[in-house]
Coordinates of C-alpha atoms in Angstrom, one line a residue:
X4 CA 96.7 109.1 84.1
X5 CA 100.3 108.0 84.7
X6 CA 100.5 107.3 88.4
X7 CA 104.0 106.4 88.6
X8 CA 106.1 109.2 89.8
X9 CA 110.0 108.0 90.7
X10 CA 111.0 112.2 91.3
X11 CA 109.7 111.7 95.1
X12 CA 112.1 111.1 97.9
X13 CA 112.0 107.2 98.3
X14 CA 109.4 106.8 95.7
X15 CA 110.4 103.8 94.4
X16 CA 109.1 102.1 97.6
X17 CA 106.1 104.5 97.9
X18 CA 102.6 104.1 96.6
X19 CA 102.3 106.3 93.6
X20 CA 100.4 109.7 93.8
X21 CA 98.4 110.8 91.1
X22 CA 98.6 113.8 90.6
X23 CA 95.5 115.4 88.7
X24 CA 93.4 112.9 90.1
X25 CA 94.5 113.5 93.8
X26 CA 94.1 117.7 93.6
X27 CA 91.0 117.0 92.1
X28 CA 89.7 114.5 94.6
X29 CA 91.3 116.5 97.8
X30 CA 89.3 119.3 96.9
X31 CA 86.0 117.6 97.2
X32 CA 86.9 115.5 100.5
X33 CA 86.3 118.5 102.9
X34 CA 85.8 122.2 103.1
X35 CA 88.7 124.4 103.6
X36 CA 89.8 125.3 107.7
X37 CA 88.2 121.8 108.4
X38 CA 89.9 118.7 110.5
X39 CA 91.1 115.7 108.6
X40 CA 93.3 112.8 109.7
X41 CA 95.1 110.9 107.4
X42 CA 95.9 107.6 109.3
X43 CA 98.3 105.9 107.6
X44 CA 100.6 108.7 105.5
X45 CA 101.6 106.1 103.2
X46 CA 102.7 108.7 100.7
X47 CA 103.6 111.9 102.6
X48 CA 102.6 114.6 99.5
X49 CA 99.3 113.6 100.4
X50 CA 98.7 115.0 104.1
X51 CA 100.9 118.1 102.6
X52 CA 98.8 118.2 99.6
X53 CA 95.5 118.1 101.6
X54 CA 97.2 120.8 104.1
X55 CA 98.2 122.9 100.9
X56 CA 94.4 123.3 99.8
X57 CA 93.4 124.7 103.1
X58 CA 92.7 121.8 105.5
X59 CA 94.0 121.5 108.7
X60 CA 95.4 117.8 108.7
X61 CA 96.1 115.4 111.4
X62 CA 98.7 113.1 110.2
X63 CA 99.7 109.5 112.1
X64 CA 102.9 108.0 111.2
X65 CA 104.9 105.6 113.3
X66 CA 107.7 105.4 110.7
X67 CA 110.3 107.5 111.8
X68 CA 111.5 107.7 107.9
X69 CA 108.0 108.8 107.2
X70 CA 108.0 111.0 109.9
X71 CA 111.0 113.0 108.2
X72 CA 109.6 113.0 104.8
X73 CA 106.3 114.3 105.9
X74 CA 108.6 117.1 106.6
X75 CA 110.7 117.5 103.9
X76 CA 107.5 117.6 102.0
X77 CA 106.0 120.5 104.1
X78 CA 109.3 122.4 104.3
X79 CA 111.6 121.7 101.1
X80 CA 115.4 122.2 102.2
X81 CA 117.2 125.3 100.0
X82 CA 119.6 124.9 97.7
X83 CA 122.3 126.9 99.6
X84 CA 121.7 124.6 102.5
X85 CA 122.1 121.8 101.0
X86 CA 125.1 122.4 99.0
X87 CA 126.4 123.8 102.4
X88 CA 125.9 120.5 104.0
X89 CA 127.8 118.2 101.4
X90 CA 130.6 120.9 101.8
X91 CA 130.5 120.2 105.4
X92 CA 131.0 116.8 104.5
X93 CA 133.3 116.7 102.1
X94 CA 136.1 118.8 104.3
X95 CA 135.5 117.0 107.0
X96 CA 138.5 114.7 107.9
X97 CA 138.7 111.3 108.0
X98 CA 142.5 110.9 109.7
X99 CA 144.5 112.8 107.3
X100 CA 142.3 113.3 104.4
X101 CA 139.3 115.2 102.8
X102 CA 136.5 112.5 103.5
X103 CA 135.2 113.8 100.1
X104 CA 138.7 112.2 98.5
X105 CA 138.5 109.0 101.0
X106 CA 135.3 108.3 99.5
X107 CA 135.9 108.9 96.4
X108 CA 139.1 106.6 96.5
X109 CA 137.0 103.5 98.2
X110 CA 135.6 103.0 94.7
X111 CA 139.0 104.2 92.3
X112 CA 139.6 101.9 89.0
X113 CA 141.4 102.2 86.2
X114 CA 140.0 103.6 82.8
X115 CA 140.2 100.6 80.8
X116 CA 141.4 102.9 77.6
X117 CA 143.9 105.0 79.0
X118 CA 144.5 103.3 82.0
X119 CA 144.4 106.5 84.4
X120 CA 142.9 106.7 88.0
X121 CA 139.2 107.5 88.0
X122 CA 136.0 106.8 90.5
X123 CA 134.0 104.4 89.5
X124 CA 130.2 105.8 89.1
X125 CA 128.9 102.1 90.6
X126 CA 129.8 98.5 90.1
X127 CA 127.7 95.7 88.4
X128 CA 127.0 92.5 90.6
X129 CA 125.9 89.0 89.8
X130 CA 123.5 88.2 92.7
X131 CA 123.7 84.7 92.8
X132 CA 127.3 84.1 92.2
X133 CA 128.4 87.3 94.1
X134 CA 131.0 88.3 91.8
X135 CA 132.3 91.5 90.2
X136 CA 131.4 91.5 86.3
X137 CA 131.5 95.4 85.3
X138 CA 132.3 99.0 86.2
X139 CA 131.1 102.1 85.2
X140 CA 132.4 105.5 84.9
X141 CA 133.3 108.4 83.1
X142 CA 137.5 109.3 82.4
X143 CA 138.0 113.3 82.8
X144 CA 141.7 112.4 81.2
X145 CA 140.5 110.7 78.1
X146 CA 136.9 110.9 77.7
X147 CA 136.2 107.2 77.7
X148 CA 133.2 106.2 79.7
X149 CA 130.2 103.4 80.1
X150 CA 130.4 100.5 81.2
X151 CA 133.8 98.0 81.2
X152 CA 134.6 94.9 82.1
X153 CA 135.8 94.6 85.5
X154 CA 139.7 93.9 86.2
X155 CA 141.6 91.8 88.8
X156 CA 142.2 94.6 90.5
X157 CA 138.9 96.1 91.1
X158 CA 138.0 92.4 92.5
X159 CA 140.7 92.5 94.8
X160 CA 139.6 95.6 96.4
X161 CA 136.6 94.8 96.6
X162 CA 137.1 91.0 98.3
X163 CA 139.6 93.2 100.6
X164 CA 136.4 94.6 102.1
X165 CA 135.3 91.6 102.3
X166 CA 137.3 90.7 104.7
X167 CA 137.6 93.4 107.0
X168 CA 133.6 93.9 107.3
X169 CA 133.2 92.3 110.5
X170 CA 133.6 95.3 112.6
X171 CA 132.3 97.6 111.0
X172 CA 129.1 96.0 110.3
X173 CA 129.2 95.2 114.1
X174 CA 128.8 99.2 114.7
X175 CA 126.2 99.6 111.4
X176 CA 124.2 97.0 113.7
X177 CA 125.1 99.1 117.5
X178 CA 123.0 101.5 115.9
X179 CA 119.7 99.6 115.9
X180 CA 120.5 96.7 118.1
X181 CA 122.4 95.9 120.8
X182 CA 124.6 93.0 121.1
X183 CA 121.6 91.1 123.4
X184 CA 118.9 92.4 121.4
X185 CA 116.6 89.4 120.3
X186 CA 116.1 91.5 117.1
X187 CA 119.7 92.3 116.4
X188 CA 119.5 89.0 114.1
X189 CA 116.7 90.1 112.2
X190 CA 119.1 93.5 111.6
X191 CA 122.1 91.9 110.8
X192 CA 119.8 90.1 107.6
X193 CA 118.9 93.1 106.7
X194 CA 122.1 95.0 106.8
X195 CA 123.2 91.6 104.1
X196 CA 121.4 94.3 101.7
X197 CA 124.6 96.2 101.8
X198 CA 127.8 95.6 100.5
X199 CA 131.2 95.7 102.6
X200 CA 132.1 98.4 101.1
X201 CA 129.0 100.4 101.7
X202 CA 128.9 99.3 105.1
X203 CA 132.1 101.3 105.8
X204 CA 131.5 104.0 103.3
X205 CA 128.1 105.2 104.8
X206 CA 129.3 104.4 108.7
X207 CA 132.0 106.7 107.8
X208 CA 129.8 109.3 106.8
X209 CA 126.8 109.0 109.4
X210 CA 129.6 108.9 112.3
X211 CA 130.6 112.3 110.8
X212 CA 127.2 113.6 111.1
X213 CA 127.1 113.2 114.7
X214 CA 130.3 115.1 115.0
X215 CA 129.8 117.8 113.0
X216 CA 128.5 121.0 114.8
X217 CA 126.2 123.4 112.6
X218 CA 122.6 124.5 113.0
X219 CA 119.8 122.5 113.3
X220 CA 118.3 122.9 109.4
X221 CA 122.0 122.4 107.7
X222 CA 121.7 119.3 109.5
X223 CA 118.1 118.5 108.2
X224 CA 119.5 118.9 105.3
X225 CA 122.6 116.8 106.5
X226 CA 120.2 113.7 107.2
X227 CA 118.5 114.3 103.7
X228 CA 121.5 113.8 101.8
X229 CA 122.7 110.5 104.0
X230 CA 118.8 109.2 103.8
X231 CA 119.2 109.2 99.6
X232 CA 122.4 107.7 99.8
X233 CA 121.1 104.9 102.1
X234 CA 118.7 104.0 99.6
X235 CA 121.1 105.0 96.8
X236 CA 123.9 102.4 98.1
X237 CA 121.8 99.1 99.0
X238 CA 122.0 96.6 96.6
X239 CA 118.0 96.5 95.6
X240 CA 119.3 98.8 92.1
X241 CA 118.6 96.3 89.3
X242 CA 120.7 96.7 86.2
X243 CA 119.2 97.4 83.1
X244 CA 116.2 100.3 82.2
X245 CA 113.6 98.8 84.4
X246 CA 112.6 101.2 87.2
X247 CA 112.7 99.5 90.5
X248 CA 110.2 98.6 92.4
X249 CA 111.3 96.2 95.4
X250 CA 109.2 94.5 98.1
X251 CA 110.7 91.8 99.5
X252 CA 114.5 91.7 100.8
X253 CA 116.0 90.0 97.7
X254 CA 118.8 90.8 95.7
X255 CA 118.0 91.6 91.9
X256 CA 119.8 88.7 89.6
X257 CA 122.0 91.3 88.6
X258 CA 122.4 94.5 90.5
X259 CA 124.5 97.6 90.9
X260 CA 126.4 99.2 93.6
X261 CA 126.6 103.1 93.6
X262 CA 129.5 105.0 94.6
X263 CA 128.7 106.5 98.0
X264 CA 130.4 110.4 97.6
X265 CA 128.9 110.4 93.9
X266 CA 125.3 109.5 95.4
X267 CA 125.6 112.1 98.1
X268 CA 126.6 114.5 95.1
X269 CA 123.2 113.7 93.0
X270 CA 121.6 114.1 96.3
X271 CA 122.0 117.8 96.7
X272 CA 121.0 117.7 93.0
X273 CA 117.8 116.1 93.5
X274 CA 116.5 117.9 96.1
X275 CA 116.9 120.8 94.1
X276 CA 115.2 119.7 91.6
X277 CA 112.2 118.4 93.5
X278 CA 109.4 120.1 92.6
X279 CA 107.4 120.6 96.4
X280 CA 103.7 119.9 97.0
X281 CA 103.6 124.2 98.2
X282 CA 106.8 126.1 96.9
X283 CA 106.6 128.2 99.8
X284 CA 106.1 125.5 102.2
X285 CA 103.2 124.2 104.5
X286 CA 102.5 125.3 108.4
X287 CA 103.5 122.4 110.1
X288 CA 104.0 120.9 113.6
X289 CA 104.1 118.3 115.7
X290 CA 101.2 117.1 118.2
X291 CA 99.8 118.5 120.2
X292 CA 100.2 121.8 118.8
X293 CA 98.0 123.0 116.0
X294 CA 98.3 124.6 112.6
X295 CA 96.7 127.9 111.6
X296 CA 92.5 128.3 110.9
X297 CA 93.7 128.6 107.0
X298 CA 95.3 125.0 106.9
X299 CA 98.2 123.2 107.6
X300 CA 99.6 119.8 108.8
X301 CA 100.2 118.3 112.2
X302 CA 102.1 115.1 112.6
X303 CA 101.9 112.8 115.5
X304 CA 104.6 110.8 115.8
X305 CA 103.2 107.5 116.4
X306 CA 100.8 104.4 114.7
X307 CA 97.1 105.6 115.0
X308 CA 96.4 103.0 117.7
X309 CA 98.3 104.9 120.1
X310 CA 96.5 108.3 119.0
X311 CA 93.3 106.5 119.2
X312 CA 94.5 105.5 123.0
X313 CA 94.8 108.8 123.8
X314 CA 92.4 109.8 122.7
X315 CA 92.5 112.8 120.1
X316 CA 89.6 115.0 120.6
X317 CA 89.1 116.8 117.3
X318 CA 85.8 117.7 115.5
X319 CA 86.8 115.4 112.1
X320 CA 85.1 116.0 109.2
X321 CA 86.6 113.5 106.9
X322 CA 88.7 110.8 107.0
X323 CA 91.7 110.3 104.2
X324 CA 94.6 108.3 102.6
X325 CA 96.4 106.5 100.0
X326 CA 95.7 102.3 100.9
X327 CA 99.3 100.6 100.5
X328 CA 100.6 97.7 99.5
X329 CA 102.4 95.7 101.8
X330 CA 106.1 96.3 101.4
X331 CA 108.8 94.3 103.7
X332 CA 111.6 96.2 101.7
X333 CA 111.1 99.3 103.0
X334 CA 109.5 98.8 106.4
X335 CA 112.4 96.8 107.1
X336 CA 115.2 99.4 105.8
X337 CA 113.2 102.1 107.3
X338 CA 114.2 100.1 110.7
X339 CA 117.9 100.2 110.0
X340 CA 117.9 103.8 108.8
X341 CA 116.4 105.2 111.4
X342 CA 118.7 103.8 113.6
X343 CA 121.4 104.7 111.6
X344 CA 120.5 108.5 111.5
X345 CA 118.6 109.0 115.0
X346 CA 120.4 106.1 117.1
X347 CA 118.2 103.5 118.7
X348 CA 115.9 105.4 120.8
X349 CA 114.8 106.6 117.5
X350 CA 113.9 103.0 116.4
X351 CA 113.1 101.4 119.4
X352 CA 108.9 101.8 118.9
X353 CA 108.9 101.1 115.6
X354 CA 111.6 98.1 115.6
X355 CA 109.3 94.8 115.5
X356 CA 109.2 95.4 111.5
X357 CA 112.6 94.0 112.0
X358 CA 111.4 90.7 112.7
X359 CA 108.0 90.5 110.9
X360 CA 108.1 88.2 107.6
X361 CA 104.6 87.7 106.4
X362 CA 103.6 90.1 104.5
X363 CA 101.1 88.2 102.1
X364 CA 97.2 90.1 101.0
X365 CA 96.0 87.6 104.2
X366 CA 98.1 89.6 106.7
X367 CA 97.3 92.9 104.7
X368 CA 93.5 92.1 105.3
X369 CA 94.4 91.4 108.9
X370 CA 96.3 94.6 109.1
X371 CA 93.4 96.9 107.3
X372 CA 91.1 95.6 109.6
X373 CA 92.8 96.6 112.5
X374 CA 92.9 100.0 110.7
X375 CA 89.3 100.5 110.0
X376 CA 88.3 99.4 113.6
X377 CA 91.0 101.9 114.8
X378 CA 89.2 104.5 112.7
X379 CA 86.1 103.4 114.2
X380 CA 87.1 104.9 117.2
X381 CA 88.8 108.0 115.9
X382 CA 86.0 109.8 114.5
X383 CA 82.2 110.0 114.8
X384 CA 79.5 108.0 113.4
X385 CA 79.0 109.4 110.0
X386 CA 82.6 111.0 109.2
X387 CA 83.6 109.0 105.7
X388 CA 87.1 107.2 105.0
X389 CA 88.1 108.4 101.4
X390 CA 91.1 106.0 100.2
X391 CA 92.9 105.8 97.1
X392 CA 93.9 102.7 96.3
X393 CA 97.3 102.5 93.3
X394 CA 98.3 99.6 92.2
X395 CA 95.8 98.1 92.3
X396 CA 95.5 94.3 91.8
X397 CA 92.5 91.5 92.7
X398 CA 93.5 90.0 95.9
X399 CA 94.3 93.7 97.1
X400 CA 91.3 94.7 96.8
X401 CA 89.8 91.6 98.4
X402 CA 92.1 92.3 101.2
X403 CA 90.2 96.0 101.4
X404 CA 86.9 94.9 100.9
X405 CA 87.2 92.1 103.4
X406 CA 88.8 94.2 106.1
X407 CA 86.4 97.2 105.6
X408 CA 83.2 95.0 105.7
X409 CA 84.0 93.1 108.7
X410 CA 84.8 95.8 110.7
X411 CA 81.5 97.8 110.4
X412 CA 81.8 100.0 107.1
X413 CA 80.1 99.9 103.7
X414 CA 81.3 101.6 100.0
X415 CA 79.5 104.4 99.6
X416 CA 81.1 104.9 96.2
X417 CA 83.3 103.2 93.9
X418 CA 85.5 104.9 91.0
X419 CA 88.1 103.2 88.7
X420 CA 90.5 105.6 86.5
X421 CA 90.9 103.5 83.6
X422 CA 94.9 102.6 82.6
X423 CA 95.8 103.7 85.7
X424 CA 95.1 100.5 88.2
X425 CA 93.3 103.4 90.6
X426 CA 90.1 103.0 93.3
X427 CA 89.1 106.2 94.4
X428 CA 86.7 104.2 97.3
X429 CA 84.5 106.2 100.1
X430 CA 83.2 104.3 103.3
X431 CA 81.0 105.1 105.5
X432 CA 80.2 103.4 109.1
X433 CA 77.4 100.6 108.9
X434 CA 74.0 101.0 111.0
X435 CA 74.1 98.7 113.7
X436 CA 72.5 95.6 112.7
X437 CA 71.4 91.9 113.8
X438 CA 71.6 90.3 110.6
X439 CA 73.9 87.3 110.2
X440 CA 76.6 87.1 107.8
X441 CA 76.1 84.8 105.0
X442 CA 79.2 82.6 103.5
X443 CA 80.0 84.0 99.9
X444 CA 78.0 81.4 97.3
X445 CA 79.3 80.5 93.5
X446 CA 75.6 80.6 92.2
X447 CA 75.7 84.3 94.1
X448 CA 78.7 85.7 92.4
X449 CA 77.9 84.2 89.1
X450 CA 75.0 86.2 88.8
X451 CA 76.7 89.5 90.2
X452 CA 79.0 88.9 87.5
X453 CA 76.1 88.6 84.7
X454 CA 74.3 91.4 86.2
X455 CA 77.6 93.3 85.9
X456 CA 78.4 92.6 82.4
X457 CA 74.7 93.5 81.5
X458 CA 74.9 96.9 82.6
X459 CA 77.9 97.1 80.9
X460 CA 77.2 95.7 77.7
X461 CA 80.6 95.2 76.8
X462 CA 83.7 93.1 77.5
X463 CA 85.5 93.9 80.9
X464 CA 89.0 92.8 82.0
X465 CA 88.8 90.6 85.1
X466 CA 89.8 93.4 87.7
X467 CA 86.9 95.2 86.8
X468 CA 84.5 91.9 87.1
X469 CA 86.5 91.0 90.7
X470 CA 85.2 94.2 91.8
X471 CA 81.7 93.6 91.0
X472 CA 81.5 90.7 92.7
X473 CA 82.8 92.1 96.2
X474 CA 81.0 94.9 95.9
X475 CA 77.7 92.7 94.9
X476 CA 78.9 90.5 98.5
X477 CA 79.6 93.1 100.7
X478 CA 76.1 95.0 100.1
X479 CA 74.6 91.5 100.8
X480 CA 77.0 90.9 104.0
X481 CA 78.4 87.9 102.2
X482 CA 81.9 88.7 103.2
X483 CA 83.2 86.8 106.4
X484 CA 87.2 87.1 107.7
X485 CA 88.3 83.8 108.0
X486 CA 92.3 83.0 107.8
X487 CA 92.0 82.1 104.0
X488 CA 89.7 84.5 103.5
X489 CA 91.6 85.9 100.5
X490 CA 92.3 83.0 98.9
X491 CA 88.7 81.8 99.3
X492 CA 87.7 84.6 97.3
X493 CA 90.0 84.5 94.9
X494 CA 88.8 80.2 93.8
X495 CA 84.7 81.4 94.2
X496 CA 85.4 84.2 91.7
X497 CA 87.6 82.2 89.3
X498 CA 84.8 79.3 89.6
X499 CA 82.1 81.5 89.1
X500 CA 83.4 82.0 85.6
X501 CA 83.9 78.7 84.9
X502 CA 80.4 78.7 83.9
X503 CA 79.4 78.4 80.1
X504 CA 77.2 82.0 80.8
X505 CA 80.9 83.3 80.3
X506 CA 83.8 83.3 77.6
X507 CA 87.8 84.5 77.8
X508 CA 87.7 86.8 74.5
X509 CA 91.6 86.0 74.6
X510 CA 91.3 82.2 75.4
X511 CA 94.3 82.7 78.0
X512 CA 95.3 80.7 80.3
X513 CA 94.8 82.3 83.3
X514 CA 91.1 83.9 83.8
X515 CA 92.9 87.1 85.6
X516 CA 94.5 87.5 82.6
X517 CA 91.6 88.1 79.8
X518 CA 89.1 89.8 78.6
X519 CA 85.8 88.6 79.7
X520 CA 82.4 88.6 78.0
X521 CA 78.9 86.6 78.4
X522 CA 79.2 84.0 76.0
X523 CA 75.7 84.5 73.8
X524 CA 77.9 88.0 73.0
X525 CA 80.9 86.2 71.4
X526 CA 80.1 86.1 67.6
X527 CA 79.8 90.4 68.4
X528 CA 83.8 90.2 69.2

C-alpha cells in the first residue's frame, strides 16, 4: 500500500492517509448513524471519510488551518468559483495596475536566448550562502524554457527587495503579533521562511482579500487560493525530484522560490483537480449543532481539552484518528497563516506554537499522554481508541506505547501493513488495578524478542522486533514515564540484542538498520 499521497491540500506536512486500508478499517470502527470523535484531525479526509460512510463524527481541532481544511474536505469549492475568485484578484488594482500584471512583473527576467521579457516560473536559492544561482521559466516569444543561469539583473532586483523589506514584513507580522507581543519574536523567525519578495507579494494579495466585497463562498474560495500560495511561496521547496517533506524550520541546502501570481494560477487548478472524500459533499457544522441521523461531521473549534472541559455529552461508540508525528514546520506556519488570513483574533488561542521548540519523541510521549488521559474523560469506560499510526518509526511508537500505557489503556490489537510503515492499533481502558509498575529489564526483553522470533520463524527487520518487545512490556506493566523514557527504551532494546541468542543477517552497523534472526538459524540464511 503506498501511503504517500502529495494531491491533498497541505499534504506534504500531513500524515499520509491510506487509502484502501483506511475505507476498509472506517467501516469496521462503528456502525452507521453512530457517534465518533476524532480527537486530534491530524489529517482532515479522515473525520470526512468516517462521516462519508454514515457516522455522525465529532471532530476537535484547535488549528485554525485545520479547521478550514476539515472543510474544504467536507464541501469541495467549484470550479466556477474558484476561477471567479482569481479573476477577482487579478483585476483588482494595485495603484494603477492589474495586480494580476504587478505580480507577475515582481518576478520578470529576461529569456536568456532571445532576450525578451518573461515571468519567471520560481528562482533557485543557495541556502547557506543566500544567493541567486538560477531561474526558471518558459519564453511564449521564442520557446526556450528550463532552467538558466541567473543574471546581474535578476540579483539586483531581487537584493532591491532586500532592502525595502522592513516595512512590509513589519505588517506581515501586525497580522499575528503586535508590536508588544512577547511572541511577536518567535513570528518574526518564522516569517525568515519567506523571502522579501514574497513578503510583499503575498501582503499585497491578502490586503486585497480584505477589501474585496463578494459573497461569503467566492471568498472561501478566495482564502483557498491565498492558503496554497502561502505554502507554495515559503522557501521549505527543495530543488531537485525529492518530494518534500519538512519538519523543522530550516531552509533546504538549495531551495526554490515560486512566483506568487503563477502559484495562485495552479491553485485554481489544483483544487479542481482534487478528487474529494464525497463528490457531493458531507453534512457538516460547527458545534454545538448536529449533523443528520444518516452521518455527517461536526467540528468544534478548539483542542479536545477544552471539549473535555465542557463537557460534551454524547453517547460515543468509538474513538478514532490518524497518531501524528510531531511537526514544528507546520504548527508553526499554521500560526502565521492564520493570522495572515483571519487577523489575530483568529490566532490568538492557538498562538503559543509560535514559541514552542522541542519537538523531540520525549515531548511527543508527553503530549500523547495528555491525549489519552483527555480521552479518558471524553468517553465511557469501554468505548475503544482506533489509531492509525503512518510513518511509522521505533521511538514513535515507543512514544505511543509509553503514553498509552501510563495513562490507563492496553492494545487490544496490533496490525502492521507490510511496506507501508502502518499500525492499525486499538486501545481499550485498563481495569482498575493495584499492581505496581515494574522498571523494563534486558533479561525481560531479550526473551520477548526470542519468543517473538519463534513464533515467527523467520527473520524480522528491527521495527517489527521493537514492537514485540513493547507490546511484551506493556501487557506486563513494565512501561514507566520517566523524562528519558524514550531514550531508555531505545538502549534496553538495542542491548537486549546484543546477546549471542541473536545475529544481524546484514552485519550493519546500526542494529535498527538490519535484518534480525536467532543466531542457531544463521547457516538457514
Amino acid at each position: 500500500v503506498n501511503t504517500l499521497d502529495f494531491s491533498a491540500p497541505l499534504s506534504r506536512y500531513l500524515p499520509p492517509l491510506p487509502g484502501e486500508v483506511t475505507q476498509a478499517w472506517s467501516n469496521r470502527i462503528a456502525p452507521p448513524a453512530a457517534w465518533l470523535l476524532e480527537p486530534l484531525a491530524a489529517s482532515p479526509r479522515l473525520p470526512v471519510q468516517l462521516a462519508a460512510s454514515g457516522i455522525r463524527v465529532l471532530a476537535t481541532a484547535g488549528n485554525p488551518i485545520i479547521r478550514f481544511l476539515l472543510d474544504l474536505a467536507a464541501h469541495p469549492p467549484g470550479e466556477a468559483d474558484l476561477r471567479a475568485a482569481l479573476s477577482d484578484l487579478a483585476i483588482a488594482r494595485k495603484d494603477d495596475e492589474r495586480l494580476e500584471i504587478h505580480l507577475q512583473n515582481l518576478y520578470q527576467t529576461h529569456c536568456a536566448a532571445c532576450n525578451q521579457p518573461v515571468p519567471a516560473e520560481f528562482f533557485t536559492w543557495d541556502g547557506k550562502s543566500g544567493e541567486l544561482l538560477a531561474k526558471t521559466y518558459t519564453c511564449p516569444a521564442c520557446g526556450d524554457m528550463g532552467e538558466r543561469p541567473a543574471s546581474d539583473e535578476d540579483r539586483q532586483q531581487a537584493a532591491r527587495w532586500s532592502h525595502a523589506e522592513g516595512l512590509h514584513r513589519s505588517r506581515a507580522l501586525e497580522r499575528v503579533a503586535a508590536l508588544d507581543d512577547p511572541d511577536r519574536t518567535h513570528a518574526e523567525e518564522a516569517l525568515r521562511l519567506y523571502l522579501p519578495r514574497a513578503v510583499y507579494a503575498l501582503g499585497t494579495v491578502i490586503n486585497r482579500l480584505d477589501s474585496i466585497s463578494t459573497s461569503d463562498e467566492r471568498r472561501r474560495c478566495l482564502v483557498a487560493l491565498i492558503l496554497y500560495a502561502l505554502d507554495q511561496c515559503n522557501s521549505l521547496w527543495p530543488h531537485g525530484g525529492e518530494r518534500p517533506r519538512p519538519r523543522q524550520l530550516s531552509l533546504p541546502g538549495i531551495f526554490r522560490e515560486y512566483n506568487v501570481w503563477q502559484a495562485l494560477e495552479k491553485a485554481v487548478n489544483f483544487w479542481v483537480s482534487f478528487s474529494p472524500v464525497a463528490p457531493d459533499g458531507v453534512a457538516h457544522t460547527l458545534w454545538p449543532d448536529e449533523p443528520p441521523e444518516n452521518g455527517g461531521l461536526v467540528i468544534y473549534e478548539g483542542p479536545l481539552r477544552e471539549a473535555v472541559a465542557e463537557p460534551i455529552d454524547l453517547p460515543f461508540a468509538a474513538l478514532a484518528g490518524i497518531i501524528p508525528r510531531p511537526n514544528q514546520a507546520f504548527w508553526t506556519l499554521s500560526a502565521l497563516w492564520a493570522g495572515w488570513l483571519w487577523g489575530r483574533q483568529a490566532v490568538a488561542p492557538f498562538k503559543a506554537v509560535l514559541r514552542r521548540r522541542r519537538y523531540d519523541w520525549q515531548w511527543h510521549a508527553e503530549a500523547l499522554r495528555s491525549l489519552f488521559n483527555n480521552l479518558r474523560q471524553a468517553a465511557g469506560e469501554r468505548v475503544p481508541f482506533h489509531a492509525l499510526v503512518p510513518e511509522l518509526e521505533p521511538d514513535f511508537l515507543s512514544a505511543l506505547m509509553l503514553a498509552a500505557a501510563t495513562s490507563g489503556w492496553q492494545v487490544d490489537s496490533f496490525e502492521t501493513e507490510k511496506n507501508a510503515e502502518l499500525a492499525i492499533v486499538t486501545f481499550s481502558q485498563k481495569k482498575t488495578s493495584r499492581k505496581k509498575s515494574i522498571p523494563a529489564d534486558v533479561n525481560f526483553i531479550r526473551r520477548a524478542l526470542r519468543q517473538a522470533l519463534e513464533k515467527r520463524a523467520e527473520p524480522a527487520e528491527y521495527l517489527s522486533l521493537h514492537a514485540s518487545a513493547l507490546l511484551a512490556l506493556a501487557q506486563k506493566n513494565h512501561l514507566i514515564f520517566s523524562d528519558e523514557a524514550v531514550g531508555n527504551l531505545r538502549k534496553l532494546i538495542h542491548a537486549a540484542l546484543e546477546s549471542d541468542e541473536f545475529t544481524d543477517l546484514e552485519g550493519r552497523a546500526h542494529p535498527e538498520t538490519g535484518r534480525w534472526a536467532l543466531s542457531k538459524w544463521q547457516k538457514m540464511f
